[in-house]
Every structure is written in structure tokens, then in C-alpha cells.
Amino acid sequence: MKLARGPYRPYISQNVLSQLLTERISKVDYFFASMLFLSFLVRQYLKFDELLGPSDSESDILKALDHYKRNEFFLSTSPPLGIQFLYALSNVCGGVSIKLLRRVSVSTGSLTISLIYLSLRKSKVSRIISLAISFMFSHLPLFEDEARSASLNILEMMFLSLTLFAWFSFEQAQSFTKGWLSKLIILGLSIGFLISTKTIGFITWLWIIILCLKQMWDIIGDLRFSNKEILYHGFLRFIALILMPLMIFTSSYYHHISISCNHSQVFSSFMSPYFKANLLPESLPPPDIVYYGSSVLIRHQKSLAGYLHSHNYTYRGGSQEQQVTLYDYANDADNEWIIEPENEDKASVNGTLREPIPVKNKEFIKLRHRVSGKLLRSSNAKPPVSEQDYDKEVACTGDSEYKGNADELWRIKFIRGKTGYRESLSPVIIEFQLENKGQGCTLLSHDLRLPDWGFEQQEVLCVDPPTLERTLFYVERSNLYSKPGAFLRYPREWSVIRFAKLFVEYLLKQIKYDYYVKNYKQTGDVPVERWIWFTHTTNFENMLWLSPLLCSLFFVLVVLHDLTTWNPWSPSNEVISCNKYLYKENCMKSFLGWLLHYHIFTKSKHENLYLVQYLPSYLLSLFLAAHSLNFLWCHGRFSALISASILCFMLCVCMLRL
């Protein structure tokens, strides 16, 4: 391949891939893709066990579909498009059943195999190698088992393979032609479907963006492109690869939030009062002002649900008083507290009740647990989990007749929110701190949970000095109204602004629900650190699993060799090998994709990860192996013989397994 000539040195032009990747998908390729589809479909149907009950992941899908059927609000650990697709399909087919969902998964897996083959052909991998690699992936037991179960992972793999096919098609298209534009749109659509099905799709999106930035770098460095053409390239990529996926992603959430309009006893508790005000049936809004004597629900602003809670169980150590925690569910009588003034004179005169008196900023108050009658207090005792010198225990003490002392007095200090009620406490709007008078510390909670004896509820403690964000509370509900109609009113908003607020809150709650509730203390089948070199039960599986890893290691050695032998002062070659260039270019892309898709799991906040989640990374490493074999196949007779021998060995093992 001859390089383009620049004023100082030769350079690789931007359209070199469109010149080299001229592989067209022929009728023979579509025939092989169809055969791969049918062979996988038939093999998996023959292995079906109709009597097998649903697994945990299948039960989660069935529950989500049931929520959709009842228009009931729920939080999931994945974006909603996959469930929406299955729900729409089940409506067309007459109802939800595990049998239907498994058949859909098998069909999706079969389509994935066909798309893998076509993607390899688009990237100029020879037909025999593409066929062999696709055939071997279809015999990977991990993929087969997942395809026979109702799974969003298989739907994700289909959209990933579609993204790969669209990317390789886009790479070889001539700029600004109808084919180029249509392939760019298909690429944007496939990314949008992927990120709306599984969260790992955002890593694929990041990978594609990095590849596009590399393309733009090459375009900017190509002297034949004018500034106007460079701007067009950047603008069209931004529309198709940034805005279009975001539109699909937000549309799926808009549909999800719109139809999930009914309250759920479990999931509604996690959401803010603003969000719950948009659910049905509408609940009675809280009063505009909180008064002394009110029975209130107090929530921690930074927690998922975070209802200030106490129950009739004591700490194992410390003061051994009644436990105070944060609880995840709203409808519990142990969440209710009565706000009392520092002096009883505020509430009555000679035993006669006064008019309701608002709770004011910087006043000292008492919080009496409504069920037990005990007062909230802080003491010098150490909290049960946190062990810092400045950490102090928070508990409930006394009884309904106990009046308390300085340790039971809390200064309420408004931090955020404004009302028109002259420093009066308003529900929802005002976020406040509670400072203990006796101990000089501030009430606080964090994500640490109590042991089993504390029912694994969130720890509440008193700290000085505290972290501001962890000290903020607000009143969600209050039962005392000064007069009829004196309730809190949310301001009118444009529907777009309202959806934006609901959308952002749902995303944040979804992330926290994933690691803090759904996957809390759960562990997967294989630790993430062992995914790459995990040893299976059979030699066949080990061969399929480790072969791409060996090719990746070989590619790393090639890159290291190039770096150590590079001489920047040597004259530039005007001709380079097409096969070597394609090998390094495609392997670098696949290696980067494999690394990104694997590395993100090492940053997970929970350990409930399964080996099947490595499949996207494995597929990209398999593409690297395919390009390595293709390089040997095209490099020369001896290299082709080595490549053919490897392929024959792998195919024979696959056939023997059948």
C-alpha cells in the first residue's frame, strides 16, 4: 500500500480503510449466516428442558413484566428497553410465559451468531476463518446455557454484534455517500438500543466514540480535507453517535416512567416526595408548615430511602439503649416521630393547648418516638459500627413520661431551601441539620449497615465535625394542618422540565438500588479477577476460552517490539504492507474494546458478578484472534499452513463435541 505524500513526509490517508476494506457481503455469506442461525437454533431447541423452573434472573424478568402489566412503579438494575421489548412481544404472542421468553432468547442468540459472522466478513476476515470463529463461539457452553434461558444478556450480545457489523460497514463506506450516511445512522441506532438494554452498553458507546475520535484525528491530519468537510464529519458523527443514542435512551425511560404510574409498596419508598407526587393514587400532600406536636416522617437526603427509624431492640454494646437506624420502607409505624418543643410552655398554657406553633430555624427541639414514647438522644458511648474517636452513639431512651436533658435536645438548623414563612420549617423543601446540645455533635448517617442483630439497617450516629452532605434531613410527611387547604403545593412546571427531574432522580436511585439493595452482600459464581484465565471443566471449553487470550498476548508482544525498535530519525517508508496494517489496526481496536469492557467490572461496588457478563469482552478478544489468524492466513504459505492447522484442530474438537 502506497502512502499519500505530504510536504514533509508520507502519511496514511484517512480513507485507507475504505480502500482496503472492500469486502462485499455476497449471497454465499448470507447463506452461511443463515446456516449458522439455523444450526444454533435447532441445537438449542433440542436441548430445551421444558420442566425446568425459572432461575433467579428469569424470576426478576418475570417480576418486571408483571409490574408492567399492572402499570406499577418499580426500580430495575438495567435500563428498561429490554423489558419493554419482551413485554411488547409477549402481548403480541398472547401473554407472558417462561417458555416464550426462552424461545425468544434462543432466537436472539441465533441472530447474534449470524451477525458475528457477517461482522468478521465486513472486517475482511477470510470466509473460512469467519465461519470457524462463529461456529466455535456458537459452541461455547457459557453462551449456549445463557441463550436457553430468558436473559437480557443475550439481547445485549445481539445489539453488540449489530454495533460491530454497523461499525465495520461504516468504516469501509465512502464519505458523504448515501451508503455512508445510512450506515452511520444504523450505527447510532444500534448503540442506542444497546445502552438502553444493559448498562455495559455505555462502555461499548465509549469505545465507539474513541474509535471515532481516532477517525477525526486522521481526517484533520489528511491534507486533502477542507475545514468545511472536517466540520461536516464532526457534526454528522455528533448527531448520529451522541444525540441519537441519547434520544433512544431517554425515550425508553420516558415510556417506562409514563406507564409505571401506580404506587408500589416496595419501590415507591425509595423515591422522593416530588417523584411520588406523580404516582397514582395521589396521596394527601403534606402541610405547608411543620408544627410542634406533629407526627412526622424524617428522611435522610443522601440515602436511597433513609427513613429515621427506631424499633424495640437494643444495641449489643455501648449504652445498650433502643436502636436508632435508617429504614428503607416508608409504611412502618416505627418511622414516626413527634416533634416537641424545648419548653412545654410553647405547647400549652395551664394545660390548655395553644394554636399550632411552627417549628423555627435554630430552635431546640425534642424528637419522641411515637411507638415507644422514648426520646432521641446522643451519648458518649461508641456507635456499633463506626469506631472513630469523634463518633458518638445515637439511641432512644426513657419512656413517654421522660422529659429529657441536654442530650435529648437537638438544634434544628436550616441548610437548604427557602419558603415564604419566615424561618418556619416546611416539609420536603427545607433540608436541615440536627445538632445535639449535650454532646456538641451533629446527627449523621452513611452507607454502613448494622450487623444481623440490627437487621442490616443503616447506622445512625452523631459526629463532630461532620460531612455536610451526610447530615442533611428533611420532613417528608406531617399530620398537623393549621386549617383546611393549608398544604404544600408544588409549582407548575413545563412537562419537559418535570420529566427531566424525574429522569435524573430515577437514574440516581437506580444506581444506588443496584449496589445497595439488590446486590447487597451477594456474590457471583466467579471472581472478576479470574474471568480472563478461568479454567472450565473440559479441555474443549478451556481451548475456546484461552485461545483469544494467547492471541491478545501475542499482539501485545508485537506492539512492544514495534515500540522498542522504532527509530524516529529513520526515513519514512512510502509503502507499507496492507496485511500488517490491517492486522495492527483491527487488533488494536479489538484489544481496546476487550480491555474497556473487562476493566469496568473491576470497579464494581458489589461482588454479585457472573462469568456470563464477560461475554462482550470475550467476543472482542475473539475478533482479535480472528484477525490474528487471518494475518497468518494471508501472510505466506508457511503462515497459512499454521493458521489452517489451528482452524482444523479447533473445528475437529467442535465436531467431536457434537
XYZ file of C-alpha atoms in Angstrom:
658
model
C 0.000 0.000 0.000
C 1.457 3.325 -1.091
C 1.243 6.229 1.354
C -0.003 9.707 0.473
C 2.674 12.350 0.042
C 2.785 15.314 2.414
C 5.007 18.414 2.353
C 7.457 16.900 4.869
C 6.791 13.156 4.982
C 4.458 10.477 3.643
C 1.316 9.792 5.667
C -1.564 7.336 5.796
C -4.672 8.929 4.317
C -7.951 8.817 6.188
C -9.791 6.784 3.565
C -7.222 3.997 3.538
C -9.637 1.597 5.266
C -12.363 2.270 2.731
C -9.804 1.344 0.062
C -8.592 -1.794 1.832
C -11.883 -2.978 3.334
C -13.647 -3.556 0.051
C -15.094 -6.872 1.161
C -18.672 -7.199 -0.004
C -21.203 -9.479 1.635
C -22.115 -11.986 -1.072
C -25.007 -14.419 -1.355
C -22.647 -17.149 -0.183
C -22.012 -15.205 3.026
C -25.724 -14.749 3.649
C -26.178 -18.479 3.051
C -23.519 -19.333 5.640
C -25.021 -16.806 8.072
C -28.417 -18.472 7.622
C -26.908 -21.917 8.201
C -25.240 -20.719 11.394
C -28.565 -19.275 12.521
C -30.497 -22.480 11.843
C -27.877 -24.842 13.267
C -27.707 -22.949 16.559
C -31.498 -22.646 16.732
C -32.083 -26.371 16.179
C -29.327 -27.470 18.571
C -30.671 -25.324 21.396
C -34.295 -26.330 20.827
C -33.250 -29.974 21.107
C -31.621 -29.220 24.468
C -34.642 -27.463 25.970
C -35.859 -28.683 29.353
C -39.476 -27.505 29.435
C -39.956 -28.611 33.057
C -37.016 -26.597 34.391
C -38.210 -23.869 36.757
C -37.176 -20.223 36.362
C -33.764 -19.170 37.651
C -33.241 -16.086 39.822
C -32.502 -13.866 36.817
C -35.541 -15.240 34.966
C -37.704 -14.576 38.031
C -36.507 -10.955 38.026
C -37.590 -10.600 34.390
C -40.986 -12.163 35.121
C -41.492 -9.795 38.068
C -40.572 -6.790 35.913
C -43.051 -7.893 33.235
C -45.720 -8.286 35.906
C -45.047 -4.725 37.094
C -45.548 -3.515 33.515
C -48.771 -5.486 33.229
C -50.163 -3.752 36.329
C -48.660 -0.343 35.429
C -46.875 -0.473 38.767
C -43.779 1.549 39.525
C -40.535 -0.377 40.082
C -36.769 0.065 40.064
C -34.618 -2.249 37.980
C -30.877 -2.742 37.752
C -30.820 -2.329 33.955
C -32.196 0.232 31.511
C -35.812 -0.547 30.569
C -35.696 -1.182 26.806
C -35.018 -4.929 27.098
C -38.014 -5.469 29.386
C -40.146 -3.235 27.160
C -39.196 -5.329 24.128
C -40.098 -8.587 25.909
C -43.354 -7.110 27.206
C -44.418 -5.930 23.740
C -43.521 -9.314 22.256
C -45.438 -11.202 24.946
C -48.524 -9.063 24.249
C -48.309 -9.952 20.570
C -47.904 -13.655 21.393
C -50.817 -13.787 23.819
C -49.215 -13.442 27.230
C -46.080 -13.827 29.304
C -44.629 -17.296 29.836
C -41.165 -18.559 30.671
C -41.357 -20.877 27.661
C -41.914 -17.934 25.296
C -39.114 -15.890 26.859
C -36.650 -18.762 26.491
C -37.564 -19.270 22.845
C -37.070 -15.552 22.208
C -33.653 -15.778 23.848
C -32.626 -18.727 21.646
C -33.749 -16.887 18.510
C -31.831 -13.793 19.613
C -28.724 -15.904 20.261
C -29.014 -17.442 16.792
C -29.199 -13.995 15.212
C -26.137 -12.982 17.244
C -24.096 -15.821 15.714
C -25.095 -14.735 12.202
C -24.180 -11.108 12.902
C -20.794 -12.159 14.292
C -20.041 -13.988 11.056
C -21.146 -11.040 8.895
C -19.136 -8.603 11.043
C -15.989 -10.671 10.583
C -16.545 -10.759 6.846
C -17.054 -6.988 6.799
C -13.702 -6.528 8.542
C -12.015 -8.515 5.734
C -11.509 -11.751 7.623
C -11.489 -14.678 5.197
C -14.650 -16.702 4.811
C -13.234 -19.910 6.282
C -11.852 -18.152 9.368
C -15.067 -16.159 9.882
C -17.082 -19.347 9.617
C -14.795 -21.223 12.006
C -14.746 -18.450 14.627
C -18.538 -18.032 14.519
C -19.016 -21.800 14.678
C -16.756 -22.074 17.715
C -18.448 -19.179 19.516
C -21.802 -20.867 18.947
C -20.412 -23.946 20.743
C -19.211 -22.027 23.778
C -21.152 -23.669 26.656
C -21.439 -20.384 28.553
C -23.178 -18.734 25.591
C -25.355 -21.791 24.914
C -26.585 -22.017 28.500
C -27.392 -18.318 28.600
C -29.205 -18.495 25.252
C -31.504 -21.258 26.538
C -32.658 -19.089 29.437
C -34.685 -15.893 29.448
C -31.868 -13.372 29.545
C -31.184 -9.727 28.803
C -27.509 -10.642 28.351
C -28.307 -12.375 25.057
C -30.289 -9.360 23.862
C -27.264 -7.244 24.771
C -24.974 -9.571 22.774
C -27.236 -9.230 19.736
C -27.104 -5.426 19.868
C -23.329 -5.568 20.410
C -22.844 -7.768 17.341
C -25.135 -5.425 15.377
C -22.989 -2.489 16.531
C -19.839 -4.277 15.342
C -21.422 -5.024 11.971
C -22.553 -1.404 11.598
C -19.110 -0.087 12.592
C -17.179 -2.200 10.091
C -19.718 -1.290 7.391
C -19.341 2.396 8.233
C -15.537 2.170 8.135
C -15.422 0.975 4.545
C -18.058 3.344 3.152
C -17.076 6.384 1.104
C -17.596 9.645 2.988
C -20.853 11.574 2.476
C -22.446 8.976 0.212
C -25.953 7.647 0.891
C -24.455 4.328 1.977
C -22.083 6.078 4.382
C -24.900 8.118 5.920
C -27.256 5.136 6.252
C -24.549 3.042 7.933
C -23.784 5.907 10.320
C -27.471 6.079 11.268
C -27.654 2.293 11.774
C -24.572 2.513 13.990
C -26.211 5.230 16.097
C -29.445 3.227 16.382
C -27.642 0.041 17.426
C -25.690 1.941 20.104
C -28.936 3.487 21.339
C -30.589 0.074 21.622
C -27.518 -1.313 23.377
C -27.223 1.380 26.063
C -30.991 1.184 26.637
C -30.813 -2.574 27.297
C -27.774 -3.082 29.555
C -25.588 -0.577 31.368
C -22.408 -2.164 29.963
C -23.565 -0.730 26.628
C -22.180 2.637 27.756
C -18.700 1.105 27.624
C -19.340 -0.016 24.043
C -20.524 3.526 23.326
C -17.336 4.954 24.852
C -15.279 2.538 22.758
C -17.015 3.601 19.528
C -16.550 7.275 20.449
C -12.815 6.677 20.964
C -12.611 4.996 17.547
C -14.472 7.936 16.002
C -12.117 10.413 17.647
C -9.243 8.460 16.094
C -11.023 8.786 12.746
C -11.417 12.534 13.244
C -7.728 12.824 14.139
C -6.855 11.123 10.853
C -9.265 13.384 8.957
C -7.746 16.529 10.477
C -4.266 15.284 9.560
C -5.271 14.495 5.973
C -4.338 17.477 3.794
C -6.996 16.661 1.217
C -9.868 17.555 3.572
C -11.033 21.161 3.766
C -12.110 22.791 7.012
C -15.724 22.633 5.842
C -15.518 18.868 5.276
C -13.901 18.362 8.685
C -16.787 20.257 10.324
C -19.334 18.158 8.411
C -17.634 14.963 9.553
C -17.676 16.067 13.179
C -21.245 17.407 13.056
C -22.765 14.292 11.466
C -20.939 11.990 13.868
C -22.147 14.082 16.806
C -25.763 13.871 15.628
C -25.685 10.137 14.888
C -23.408 8.836 17.639
C -24.184 11.203 20.522
C -27.647 12.704 20.141
C -29.369 9.715 18.536
C -28.350 7.161 21.223
C -29.275 9.680 23.932
C -32.704 10.174 22.353
C -33.353 6.422 22.305
C -32.114 6.077 25.873
C -34.266 8.912 27.236
C -37.284 7.762 25.192
C -37.141 4.315 26.777
C -37.107 5.912 30.235
C -39.897 8.315 29.276
C -42.074 5.366 28.306
C -41.068 3.492 31.454
C -41.868 6.384 33.801
C -45.102 7.224 31.954
C -46.673 3.770 32.184
C -45.284 2.927 35.659
C -47.761 5.301 37.223
C -49.171 3.246 40.119
C -47.678 3.207 43.602
C -45.670 0.185 44.689
C -45.422 -0.733 48.362
C -41.781 -1.742 47.917
C -40.276 0.624 45.351
C -42.180 3.871 45.956
C -40.470 4.258 49.338
C -37.127 4.790 47.600
C -38.305 7.840 45.678
C -38.546 11.470 46.724
C -41.885 13.111 47.628
C -41.685 15.017 44.336
C -41.468 11.756 42.394
C -44.202 10.081 44.449
C -46.498 13.040 43.784
C -46.580 11.878 40.144
C -47.774 8.361 41.045
C -51.340 7.123 41.461
C -53.395 7.168 43.586
C -52.490 10.661 44.688
C -51.650 10.867 48.371
C -52.655 13.727 50.647
C -49.975 16.426 50.314
C -48.134 17.427 53.496
C -48.975 20.694 55.287
C -47.176 23.844 54.262
C -45.598 24.211 57.744
C -44.468 21.722 60.383
C -45.888 22.467 63.848
C -44.941 21.337 67.326
C -46.888 18.233 68.258
C -46.824 16.941 64.679
C -46.156 13.286 63.963
C -43.582 13.355 61.162
C -41.541 11.128 58.865
C -37.932 12.329 58.691
C -35.752 11.261 55.745
C -32.024 11.340 55.170
C -31.360 13.293 51.990
C -28.308 11.314 50.825
C -29.696 7.802 51.343
C -31.739 5.651 48.988
C -34.813 5.755 51.242
C -33.371 6.694 54.638
C -36.361 6.975 56.983
C -35.256 7.816 60.533
C -36.348 4.742 62.464
C -36.257 3.117 65.881
C -37.512 -0.294 66.983
C -37.840 -2.267 70.185
C -34.360 -3.812 70.054
C -31.273 -2.588 71.881
C -27.618 -2.218 70.929
C -25.374 -5.128 71.889
C -22.753 -2.759 73.321
C -22.363 0.916 74.209
C -25.367 2.318 76.069
C -27.461 -0.794 75.270
C -30.371 1.562 74.632
C -33.013 1.213 71.902
C -31.546 1.180 68.391
C -31.889 4.129 66.004
C -31.332 3.423 62.309
C -32.379 4.431 58.819
C -35.025 2.168 57.300
C -35.730 1.572 53.603
C -39.526 1.426 53.663
C -41.960 4.222 54.459
C -45.053 2.402 55.695
C -43.819 1.452 59.146
C -45.101 2.937 62.402
C -41.564 2.835 63.831
C -40.616 5.624 61.386
C -42.880 8.179 63.077
C -41.571 10.873 65.433
C -43.374 13.564 67.418
C -41.713 16.985 67.450
C -41.786 18.534 70.921
C -40.548 21.998 71.987
C -37.683 22.562 74.386
C -40.117 24.086 76.891
C -43.612 22.717 77.380
C -44.920 26.281 77.742
C -44.749 26.559 73.958
C -47.331 23.836 73.552
C -49.845 24.809 76.247
C -50.841 27.379 78.842
C -52.057 25.907 82.144
C -52.603 22.604 80.395
C -54.697 24.134 77.581
C -53.413 23.588 74.029
C -52.398 26.695 72.128
C -52.804 27.353 68.445
C -50.320 25.303 66.390
C -46.842 26.802 66.711
C -44.437 26.442 63.759
C -41.010 24.904 64.227
C -38.471 27.675 63.632
C -34.889 27.705 62.426
C -32.195 27.271 65.137
C -34.694 26.277 67.827
C -34.033 23.357 70.165
C -36.499 20.500 69.750
C -37.085 17.014 71.106
C -37.896 14.034 68.906
C -40.090 11.488 70.660
C -40.509 8.070 69.073
C -44.247 7.708 68.563
C -44.491 3.952 69.201
C -42.165 3.572 72.187
C -42.510 7.085 73.641
C -38.727 7.345 74.034
C -36.637 10.420 73.195
C -33.885 10.579 70.589
C -30.533 11.155 72.293
C -26.786 11.145 71.783
C -24.236 9.971 74.344
C -20.504 9.393 74.825
C -20.927 5.693 74.022
C -19.324 4.447 70.815
C -21.625 3.575 67.886
C -21.856 -0.127 66.966
C -20.021 0.016 63.602
C -18.053 3.283 63.305
C -15.036 3.394 65.604
C -13.515 6.866 65.219
C -12.826 8.882 68.379
C -15.265 11.595 67.308
C -18.143 9.153 66.601
C -20.927 9.034 69.202
C -23.867 6.702 69.581
C -27.451 7.736 68.826
C -30.243 5.863 70.609
C -33.702 6.244 72.136
C -34.053 6.488 75.902
C -36.635 6.964 78.656
C -40.373 6.496 78.249
C -43.427 8.564 77.359
C -43.164 10.476 80.676
C -39.449 11.240 80.378
C -38.765 14.958 79.789
C -35.098 14.644 78.814
C -31.998 16.770 79.364
C -29.307 18.340 77.188
C -28.511 15.011 75.457
C -32.117 14.839 74.201
C -32.178 18.406 72.852
C -31.475 18.944 69.149
C -30.978 22.322 67.484
C -32.673 22.297 64.087
C -30.559 24.290 61.650
C -31.882 25.029 58.142
C -29.236 24.454 55.456
C -31.049 24.414 52.109
C -34.405 25.504 50.771
C -36.435 28.680 51.045
C -40.069 29.294 51.939
C -42.208 32.360 52.438
C -42.971 31.510 56.054
C -40.322 33.480 57.983
C -37.875 30.816 59.059
C -40.594 28.189 59.626
C -39.912 24.534 58.842
C -41.673 23.311 55.704
C -41.866 19.649 54.681
C -39.812 18.473 51.688
C -38.452 21.940 50.845
C -36.237 22.625 53.876
C -33.161 20.436 54.393
C -31.816 20.747 57.922
C -29.194 19.538 60.369
C -29.836 18.313 63.906
C -27.127 19.419 66.354
C -27.088 17.792 69.790
C -26.874 20.292 72.667
C -25.306 17.996 75.248
C -22.642 16.334 73.094
C -21.988 19.168 70.614
C -22.236 16.827 67.624
C -24.417 16.572 64.512
C -26.771 13.733 63.571
C -25.447 11.827 60.575
C -25.877 8.631 58.606
C -23.830 6.850 55.968
C -23.994 3.683 53.858
C -22.584 1.385 56.558
C -25.116 -1.125 57.849
C -25.562 -2.680 61.270
C -24.881 -6.416 61.740
C -27.633 -9.039 61.694
C -28.764 -8.106 65.206
C -29.561 -4.637 63.818
C -31.428 -6.143 60.831
C -28.747 -4.727 58.489
C -30.313 -1.279 58.617
C -28.223 1.868 58.122
C -26.201 3.121 61.045
C -27.103 6.498 62.569
C -24.522 8.309 64.693
C -23.513 11.745 65.952
C -20.264 13.286 64.684
C -18.234 16.427 65.217
C -17.054 17.672 62.769
C -19.443 16.074 60.243
C -19.546 15.785 56.445
C -22.245 18.237 55.354
C -23.962 16.048 52.731
C -24.365 13.203 55.230
C -26.056 15.402 57.846
C -28.987 16.695 55.792
C -32.515 15.563 56.651
C -35.981 16.723 55.651
C -39.556 16.099 56.751
C -41.408 14.037 54.175
C -44.765 13.801 55.913
C -46.534 15.614 58.764
C -50.032 15.098 60.140
C -50.918 18.501 61.620
C -52.615 21.132 59.416
C -53.340 24.648 60.692
C -56.533 24.867 58.601
C -58.182 23.081 55.661
C -56.258 23.567 52.433
C -53.032 24.623 54.149
C -50.913 22.071 52.331
C -47.714 22.143 50.315
C -48.121 22.938 46.630
C -45.509 22.140 44.014
C -45.008 24.926 41.460
C -46.336 24.385 37.960
C -43.663 23.264 35.517
C -43.273 22.535 31.846
C -43.708 18.818 31.177
C -40.170 18.650 29.763
C -38.686 20.075 32.966
C -40.812 17.743 35.079
C -39.689 14.690 33.099
C -36.049 15.804 33.278
C -36.254 15.908 37.084
C -37.978 12.516 37.271
C -35.499 11.027 34.798
C -32.406 12.206 36.682
C -33.817 11.057 40.022
C -34.745 7.644 38.623
C -31.221 7.141 37.252
C -29.577 8.092 40.554
C -31.923 5.879 42.578
C -31.448 3.039 40.114
C -27.664 3.142 40.524
C -27.882 3.119 44.309
C -30.570 0.425 44.373
C -28.323 -1.787 42.251
C -25.409 -1.953 44.679
C -27.051 -1.033 47.982
C -30.209 -3.172 47.959
C -30.464 -5.601 45.054
C -26.880 -6.877 45.138
C -26.019 -6.156 48.761
C -23.924 -8.996 50.241
C -24.494 -11.077 47.082
C -21.595 -12.848 45.378
C -21.340 -14.188 41.843
C -20.061 -17.511 40.555
C -16.504 -16.471 39.618
C -14.461 -13.510 40.968
C -13.785 -10.826 38.356
C -10.014 -11.306 38.702
C -10.341 -14.891 37.423
C -12.582 -14.213 34.438
C -9.744 -13.906 31.933
C -7.966 -17.197 32.728
C -10.854 -19.093 34.261
C -10.408 -22.857 33.873
C -13.516 -24.780 32.842
C -14.405 -28.401 33.439
C -13.444 -29.648 29.959
C -10.409 -29.163 27.732
C -12.716 -28.061 24.924
C -14.033 -25.127 26.945
C -10.532 -24.215 28.100
C -9.318 -24.188 24.496
C -12.144 -21.892 23.391
C -11.685 -19.638 26.411
C -7.900 -19.261 26.441
C -7.127 -19.152 22.695
C -8.177 -15.478 22.295
C -6.114 -14.625 25.376
C -2.998 -16.135 23.771
C -3.627 -14.117 20.603
C -4.014 -10.971 22.725
C -0.706 -11.642 24.472
C 0.966 -12.185 21.099
C -0.415 -8.854 19.867
C 0.939 -7.092 22.980
C 4.368 -8.545 22.200
C 4.104 -7.258 18.617
C 3.278 -3.752 19.885
C 6.145 -3.845 22.390
C 8.520 -4.976 19.637
C 7.413 -2.085 17.412
C 7.929 0.405 20.236
C 11.385 -0.854 21.155
C 12.602 -0.963 17.533
C 11.061 2.345 16.445
C 13.583 4.878 15.195
C 12.052 8.353 14.744
C 15.074 9.549 12.723
C 14.926 6.820 10.090
C 13.486 7.804 6.706
C 9.760 7.101 6.386
C 8.712 4.277 4.113
C 6.424 5.249 1.283
C 4.991 1.735 1.039
C 3.634 -0.422 3.871
C 2.173 -3.918 3.956
C -1.618 -3.966 3.718
C -1.905 -7.161 5.750
C 0.309 -5.855 8.553
C -1.533 -2.547 8.661
C -4.952 -4.212 8.829
C -3.717 -6.677 11.457
C -2.388 -3.958 13.755
C -5.311 -1.607 13.168
C -8.048 -4.182 13.784
C -6.253 -5.870 16.672
C -5.669 -2.546 18.401
C -9.387 -1.724 18.184
C -10.394 -5.171 19.450
C -7.812 -5.087 22.240
C -9.005 -1.668 23.414
C -12.624 -2.842 23.352
C -11.773 -6.006 25.288
C -9.835 -4.025 27.903
C -12.576 -1.418 28.431
C -15.385 -3.973 28.690
C -13.451 -6.056 31.210
C -11.858 -3.316 33.300
C -15.154 -1.621 34.182
C -16.226 -4.684 36.206
C -13.159 -4.378 38.435
C -14.624 -1.035 39.611
C -17.992 -2.507 40.613
C -19.344 -1.522 44.036
C -20.725 -5.019 44.602
C -19.474 -8.569 44.048
C -22.620 -10.091 42.551
C -20.991 -10.527 39.136
C -21.195 -13.588 36.922
C -18.918 -15.040 34.289
C -21.592 -14.534 31.629
C -21.015 -10.777 31.964
C -17.561 -11.328 30.452
C -19.130 -12.393 27.124
C -18.872 -8.914 25.475
C -15.165 -8.761 26.353
C -14.679 -12.340 25.223
C -16.342 -11.620 21.878
C -13.991 -8.702 21.218
C -10.976 -10.836 22.152
C -12.318 -13.456 19.737
C -12.333 -10.806 16.997
C -8.686 -10.134 17.833
C -7.975 -13.861 17.477
C -9.790 -13.912 14.126
C -7.674 -11.039 12.783
C -4.519 -12.763 14.041
C -5.405 -15.991 12.230
C -6.384 -14.013 9.150
C -2.978 -12.302 9.154
C -1.243 -15.687 9.243
C -3.579 -16.959 6.540
C -2.693 -14.106 4.169
C 0.972 -13.658 5.110
C 2.528 -16.577 3.279
C 2.372 -20.309 2.648
C 4.012 -21.332 5.913
C 1.884 -18.952 7.960
C -1.238 -20.056 6.103
C -0.379 -23.670 6.903
C -0.099 -22.810 10.609
C -3.409 -20.950 10.510
C -5.128 -23.805 8.669
C -3.774 -26.342 11.156
C -5.100 -24.339 14.100
C -8.511 -23.983 12.467
C -8.726 -27.675 11.584
C -7.824 -28.649 15.128
C -10.460 -26.361 16.630
C -13.152 -27.478 14.193
C -12.372 -31.138 14.830
C -12.748 -30.586 18.560
C -16.094 -28.863 17.969
C -17.304 -31.712 15.748
C -16.202 -34.337 18.283
C -18.179 -32.484 20.949
C -21.296 -32.813 18.801
